[in-house]
Short mmCIF file of C-alpha atoms in Angstrom, two decimals:
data_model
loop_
_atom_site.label_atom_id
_atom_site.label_comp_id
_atom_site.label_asym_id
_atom_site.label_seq_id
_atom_site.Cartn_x
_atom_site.Cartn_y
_atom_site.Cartn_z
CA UNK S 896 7.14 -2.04 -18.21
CA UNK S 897 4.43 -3.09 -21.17
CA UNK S 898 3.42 0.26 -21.86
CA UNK S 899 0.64 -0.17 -24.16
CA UNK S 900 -1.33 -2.45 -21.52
CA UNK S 901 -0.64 0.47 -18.75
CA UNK S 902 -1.45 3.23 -20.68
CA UNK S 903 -4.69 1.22 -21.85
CA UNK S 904 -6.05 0.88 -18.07
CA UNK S 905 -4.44 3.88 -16.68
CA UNK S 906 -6.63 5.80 -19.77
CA UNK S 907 -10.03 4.52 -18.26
CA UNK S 908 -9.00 5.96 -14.80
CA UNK S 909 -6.87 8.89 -15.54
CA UNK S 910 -10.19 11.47 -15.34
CA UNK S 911 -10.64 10.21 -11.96
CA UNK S 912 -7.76 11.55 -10.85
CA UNK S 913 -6.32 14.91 -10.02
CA UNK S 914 -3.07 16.02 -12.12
CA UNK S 915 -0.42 14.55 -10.26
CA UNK S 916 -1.48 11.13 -9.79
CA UNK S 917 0.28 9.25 -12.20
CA UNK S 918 3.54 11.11 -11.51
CA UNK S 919 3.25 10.11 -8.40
CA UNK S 920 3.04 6.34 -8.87
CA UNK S 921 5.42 6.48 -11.69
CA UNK S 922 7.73 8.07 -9.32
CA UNK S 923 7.13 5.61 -6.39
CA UNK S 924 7.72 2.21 -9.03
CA UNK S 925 11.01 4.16 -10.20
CA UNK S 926 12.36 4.07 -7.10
CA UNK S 927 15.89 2.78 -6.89
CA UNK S 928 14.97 0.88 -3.58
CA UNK S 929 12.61 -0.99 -5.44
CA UNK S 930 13.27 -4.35 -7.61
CA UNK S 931 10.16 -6.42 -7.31
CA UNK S 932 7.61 -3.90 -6.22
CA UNK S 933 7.92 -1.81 -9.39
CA UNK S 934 6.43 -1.24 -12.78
CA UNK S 935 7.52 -4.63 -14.10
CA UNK S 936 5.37 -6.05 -11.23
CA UNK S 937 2.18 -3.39 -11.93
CA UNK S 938 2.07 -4.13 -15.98
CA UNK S 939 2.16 -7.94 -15.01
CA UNK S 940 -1.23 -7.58 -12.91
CA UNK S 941 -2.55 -5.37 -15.28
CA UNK S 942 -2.08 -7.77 -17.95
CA UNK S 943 -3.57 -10.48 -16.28
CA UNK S 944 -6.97 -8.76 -15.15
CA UNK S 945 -6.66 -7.79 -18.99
CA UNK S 946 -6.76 -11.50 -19.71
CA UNK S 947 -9.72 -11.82 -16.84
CA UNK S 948 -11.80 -9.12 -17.37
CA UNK S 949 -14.22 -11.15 -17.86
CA UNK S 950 -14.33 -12.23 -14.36
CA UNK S 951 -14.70 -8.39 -13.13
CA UNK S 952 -17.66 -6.40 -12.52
CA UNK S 953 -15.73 -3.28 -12.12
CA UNK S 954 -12.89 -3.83 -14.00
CA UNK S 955 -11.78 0.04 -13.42
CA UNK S 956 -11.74 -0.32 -10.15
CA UNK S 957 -9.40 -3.16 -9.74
CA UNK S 958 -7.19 -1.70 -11.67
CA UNK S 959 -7.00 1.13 -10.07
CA UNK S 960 -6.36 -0.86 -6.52
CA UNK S 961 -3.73 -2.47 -8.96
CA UNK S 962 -1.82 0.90 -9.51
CA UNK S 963 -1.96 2.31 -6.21
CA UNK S 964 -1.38 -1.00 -3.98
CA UNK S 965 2.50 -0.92 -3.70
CA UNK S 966 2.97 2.81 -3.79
CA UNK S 967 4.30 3.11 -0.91
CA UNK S 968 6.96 0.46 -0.30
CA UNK S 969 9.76 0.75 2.43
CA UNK S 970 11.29 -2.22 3.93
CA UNK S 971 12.88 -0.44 7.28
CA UNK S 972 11.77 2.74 9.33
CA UNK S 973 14.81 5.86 9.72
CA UNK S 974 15.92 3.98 12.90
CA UNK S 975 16.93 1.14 11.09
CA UNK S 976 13.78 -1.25 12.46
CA UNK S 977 11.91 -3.46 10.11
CA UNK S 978 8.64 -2.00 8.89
CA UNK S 979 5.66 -3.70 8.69
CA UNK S 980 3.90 -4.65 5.46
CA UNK S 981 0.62 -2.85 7.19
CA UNK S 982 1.82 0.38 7.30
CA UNK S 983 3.16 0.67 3.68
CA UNK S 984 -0.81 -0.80 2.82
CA UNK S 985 -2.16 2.14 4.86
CA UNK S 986 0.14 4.77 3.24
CA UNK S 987 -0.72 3.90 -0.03
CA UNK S 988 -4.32 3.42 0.59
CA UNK S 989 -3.78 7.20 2.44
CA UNK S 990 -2.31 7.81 -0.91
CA UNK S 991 -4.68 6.72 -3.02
CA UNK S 992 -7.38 8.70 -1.40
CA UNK S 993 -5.27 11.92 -1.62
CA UNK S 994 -5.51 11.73 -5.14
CA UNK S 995 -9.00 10.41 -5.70
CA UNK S 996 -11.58 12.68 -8.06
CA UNK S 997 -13.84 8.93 -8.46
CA UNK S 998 -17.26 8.97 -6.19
CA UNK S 999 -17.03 8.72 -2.61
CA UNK S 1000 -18.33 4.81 -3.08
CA UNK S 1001 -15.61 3.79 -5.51
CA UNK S 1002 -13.08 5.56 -3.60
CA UNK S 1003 -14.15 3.42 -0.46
CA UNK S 1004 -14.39 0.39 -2.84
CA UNK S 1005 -10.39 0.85 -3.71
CA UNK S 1006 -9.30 1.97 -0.18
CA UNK S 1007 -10.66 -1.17 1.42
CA UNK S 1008 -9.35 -3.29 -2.14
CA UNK S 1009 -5.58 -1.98 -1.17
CA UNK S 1010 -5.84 -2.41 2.52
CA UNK S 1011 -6.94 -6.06 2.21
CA UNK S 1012 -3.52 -6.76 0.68
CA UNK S 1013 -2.31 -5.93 4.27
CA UNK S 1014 -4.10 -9.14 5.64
CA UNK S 1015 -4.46 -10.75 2.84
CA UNK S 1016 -5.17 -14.82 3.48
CA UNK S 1017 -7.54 -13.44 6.45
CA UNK S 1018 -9.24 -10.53 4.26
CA UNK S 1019 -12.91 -10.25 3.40
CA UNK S 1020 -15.55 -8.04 2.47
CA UNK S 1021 -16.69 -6.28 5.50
CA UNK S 1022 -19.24 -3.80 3.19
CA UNK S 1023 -20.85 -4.73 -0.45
CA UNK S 1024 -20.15 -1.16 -2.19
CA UNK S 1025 -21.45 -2.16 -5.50
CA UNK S 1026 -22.85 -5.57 -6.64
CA UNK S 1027 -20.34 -8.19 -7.31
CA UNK S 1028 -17.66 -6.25 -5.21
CA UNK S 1029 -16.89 -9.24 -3.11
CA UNK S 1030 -15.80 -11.60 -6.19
CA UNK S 1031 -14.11 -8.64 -7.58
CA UNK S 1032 -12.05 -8.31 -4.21
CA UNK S 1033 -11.37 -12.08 -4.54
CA UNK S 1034 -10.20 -11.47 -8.16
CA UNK S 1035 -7.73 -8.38 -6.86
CA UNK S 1036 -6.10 -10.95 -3.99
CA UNK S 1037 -5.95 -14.04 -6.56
CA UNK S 1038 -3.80 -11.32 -9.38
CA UNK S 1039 -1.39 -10.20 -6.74
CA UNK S 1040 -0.52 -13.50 -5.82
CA UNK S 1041 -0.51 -14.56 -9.41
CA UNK S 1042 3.48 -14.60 -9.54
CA UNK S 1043 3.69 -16.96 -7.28
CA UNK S 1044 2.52 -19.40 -10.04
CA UNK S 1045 5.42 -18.10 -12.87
CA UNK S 1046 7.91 -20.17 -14.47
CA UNK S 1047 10.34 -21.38 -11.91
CA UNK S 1048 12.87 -19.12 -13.33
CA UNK S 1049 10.98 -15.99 -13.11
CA UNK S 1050 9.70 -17.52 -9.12
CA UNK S 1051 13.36 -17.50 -8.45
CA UNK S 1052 14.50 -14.20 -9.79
CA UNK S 1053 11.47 -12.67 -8.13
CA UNK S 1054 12.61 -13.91 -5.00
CA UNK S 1055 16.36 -12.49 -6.03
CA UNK S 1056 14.41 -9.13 -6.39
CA UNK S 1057 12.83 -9.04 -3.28
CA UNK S 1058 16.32 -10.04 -1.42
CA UNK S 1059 17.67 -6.90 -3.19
CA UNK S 1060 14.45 -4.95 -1.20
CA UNK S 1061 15.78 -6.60 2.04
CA UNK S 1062 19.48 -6.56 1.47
CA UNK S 1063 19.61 -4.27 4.90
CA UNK S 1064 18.48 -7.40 6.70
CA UNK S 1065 20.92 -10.49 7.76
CA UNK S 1066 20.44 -13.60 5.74
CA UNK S 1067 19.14 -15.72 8.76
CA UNK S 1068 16.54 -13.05 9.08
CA UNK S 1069 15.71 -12.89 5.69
CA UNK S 1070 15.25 -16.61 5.22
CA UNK S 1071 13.57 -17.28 8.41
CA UNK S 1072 10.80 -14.30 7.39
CA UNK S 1073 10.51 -15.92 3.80
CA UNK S 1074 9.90 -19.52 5.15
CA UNK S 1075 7.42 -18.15 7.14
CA UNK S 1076 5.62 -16.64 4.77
CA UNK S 1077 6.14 -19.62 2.37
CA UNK S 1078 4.38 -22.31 5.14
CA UNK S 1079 1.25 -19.80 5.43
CA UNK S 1080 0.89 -19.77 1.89
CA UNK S 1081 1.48 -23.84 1.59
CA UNK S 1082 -0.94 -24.24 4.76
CA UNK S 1083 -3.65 -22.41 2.50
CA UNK S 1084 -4.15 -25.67 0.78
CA UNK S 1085 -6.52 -25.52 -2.08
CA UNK S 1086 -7.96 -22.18 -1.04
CA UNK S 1087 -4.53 -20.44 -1.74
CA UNK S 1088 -6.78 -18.92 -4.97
CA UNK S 1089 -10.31 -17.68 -3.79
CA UNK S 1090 -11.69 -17.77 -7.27
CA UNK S 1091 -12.45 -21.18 -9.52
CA UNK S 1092 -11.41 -19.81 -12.34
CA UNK S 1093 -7.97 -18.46 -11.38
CA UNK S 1094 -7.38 -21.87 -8.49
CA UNK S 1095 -7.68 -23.90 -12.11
CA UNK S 1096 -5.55 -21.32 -13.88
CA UNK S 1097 -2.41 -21.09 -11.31
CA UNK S 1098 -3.19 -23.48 -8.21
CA UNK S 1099 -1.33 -26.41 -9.01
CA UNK S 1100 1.95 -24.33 -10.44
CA UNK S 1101 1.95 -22.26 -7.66
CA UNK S 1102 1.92 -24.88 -4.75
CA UNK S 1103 4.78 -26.66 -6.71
CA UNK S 1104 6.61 -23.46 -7.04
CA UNK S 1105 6.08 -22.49 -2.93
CA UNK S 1106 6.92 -26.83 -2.09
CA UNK S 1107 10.67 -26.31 -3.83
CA UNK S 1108 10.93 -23.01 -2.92
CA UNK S 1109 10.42 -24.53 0.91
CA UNK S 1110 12.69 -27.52 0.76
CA UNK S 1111 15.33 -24.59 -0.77
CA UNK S 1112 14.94 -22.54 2.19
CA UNK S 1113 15.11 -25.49 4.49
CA UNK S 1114 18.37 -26.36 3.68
CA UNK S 1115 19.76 -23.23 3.25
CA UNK S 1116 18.68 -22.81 6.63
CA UNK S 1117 20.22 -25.79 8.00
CA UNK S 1118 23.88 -25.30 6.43
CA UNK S 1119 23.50 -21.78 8.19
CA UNK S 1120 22.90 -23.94 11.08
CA UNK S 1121 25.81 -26.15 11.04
CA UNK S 1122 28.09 -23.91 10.15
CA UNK S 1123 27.47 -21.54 13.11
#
């Protein structure tokens, strides 16, 4: 991880903490399980709202939702069965509040930051905790979908690393969950980014990115297909 730009952001939360936070998180991104969802993927959003602080009201607070959003991260339940995206958001938003010492508004603030990653496309800003907390929830969304808008190379080995997170699951099962998830992101259009500032920054790299990444899947899917 770039440990200079975590320790910078992590110092400006740290007292709002109890004691065991960060080993918690640090043990939750170590996890062997884990090859996207880890530090490497943390220090990248940190960076970025580094480059966009300007954009933040409560920069703090983002980053915080930043550091806590993935800490819980399991891919299938002890019986083997899938498990959903929403309850790894709720356990780390559940975790997040366990180890909370910030002000019962900011804590809310972060909670409903984290759980909004569980929705997502569909997620808005059901109370205004602070001034400006709206945009700054836009600005959290926009950073964690920020990779989809990397360097084809890095898009591809991303998507390599998450495989690794599902290599329980069949490939047809795999691929037929990532194309899904690729055509709601395409169908987004223009509004894939909420903000201006970061649609201009990663808009048009992203939908190219998702478009190949879609025709790859496709016919992937259809060799599966006629080979069966």
């Amino acid at each position: 991880m770039t440990e200079k730009i975590v320790e910078k952001y992590w110092g400006l939360i740290a007292s709002r903490h109890d004691a065991e936070a960060f080993a918690t998180i640090d043990a939750a991104y170590r996890e062997p399980q884990r090859a996207y969802h880890n530090w490497v993927h943390i220090a990248d959003l940190i960076g970025k709202l580094d480059q966009l602080a300007d954009l933040a009201v409560r920069p703090d607070l983002i980053a915080t939702a930043i550091f806590w959003h993935d800490s819980v991260f399991i891919t299938r339940d002890p019986d083997g069965r899938p498990r959903a995206d929403a309850e790894n958001v709720r356990a780390s938003a559940a975790l997040f509040e366990r180890h909370s010492k910030f002000p019962a508004a900011d804590t809310e603030a972060v909670h409903d930051m984290v759980m909004a990653t569980a929705s997502h496309m569909d997620a808005r800003a059901a109370h205004m905790h602070y001034a400006g907390f709206a945009r700054d929830l836009d600005l959290f969304l926009d950073l964690d979908l920020s990779s989809l808008a990397a360097p084809w190379p890095t898009f591809e080995a991303n998507f390599e690393d998450i495989r690794f997170e599902y290599s329980w699951a069949p490939e047809k099962m795999f691929l037929l969950g990532r194309q899904q998830m690729l055509e709601r992101f395409l169908a987004q259009g223009d509004m894939l980014y909420r903000r201006p500032e970061t649609r201009a920054l990663w808009l048009a790299a992203a939908r190219a990115n998702l478009s190949r990444a879609a025709e790859g899947l496709n016919e992937r899917l259809a060799q599966q297909a006629s080979t069966a």
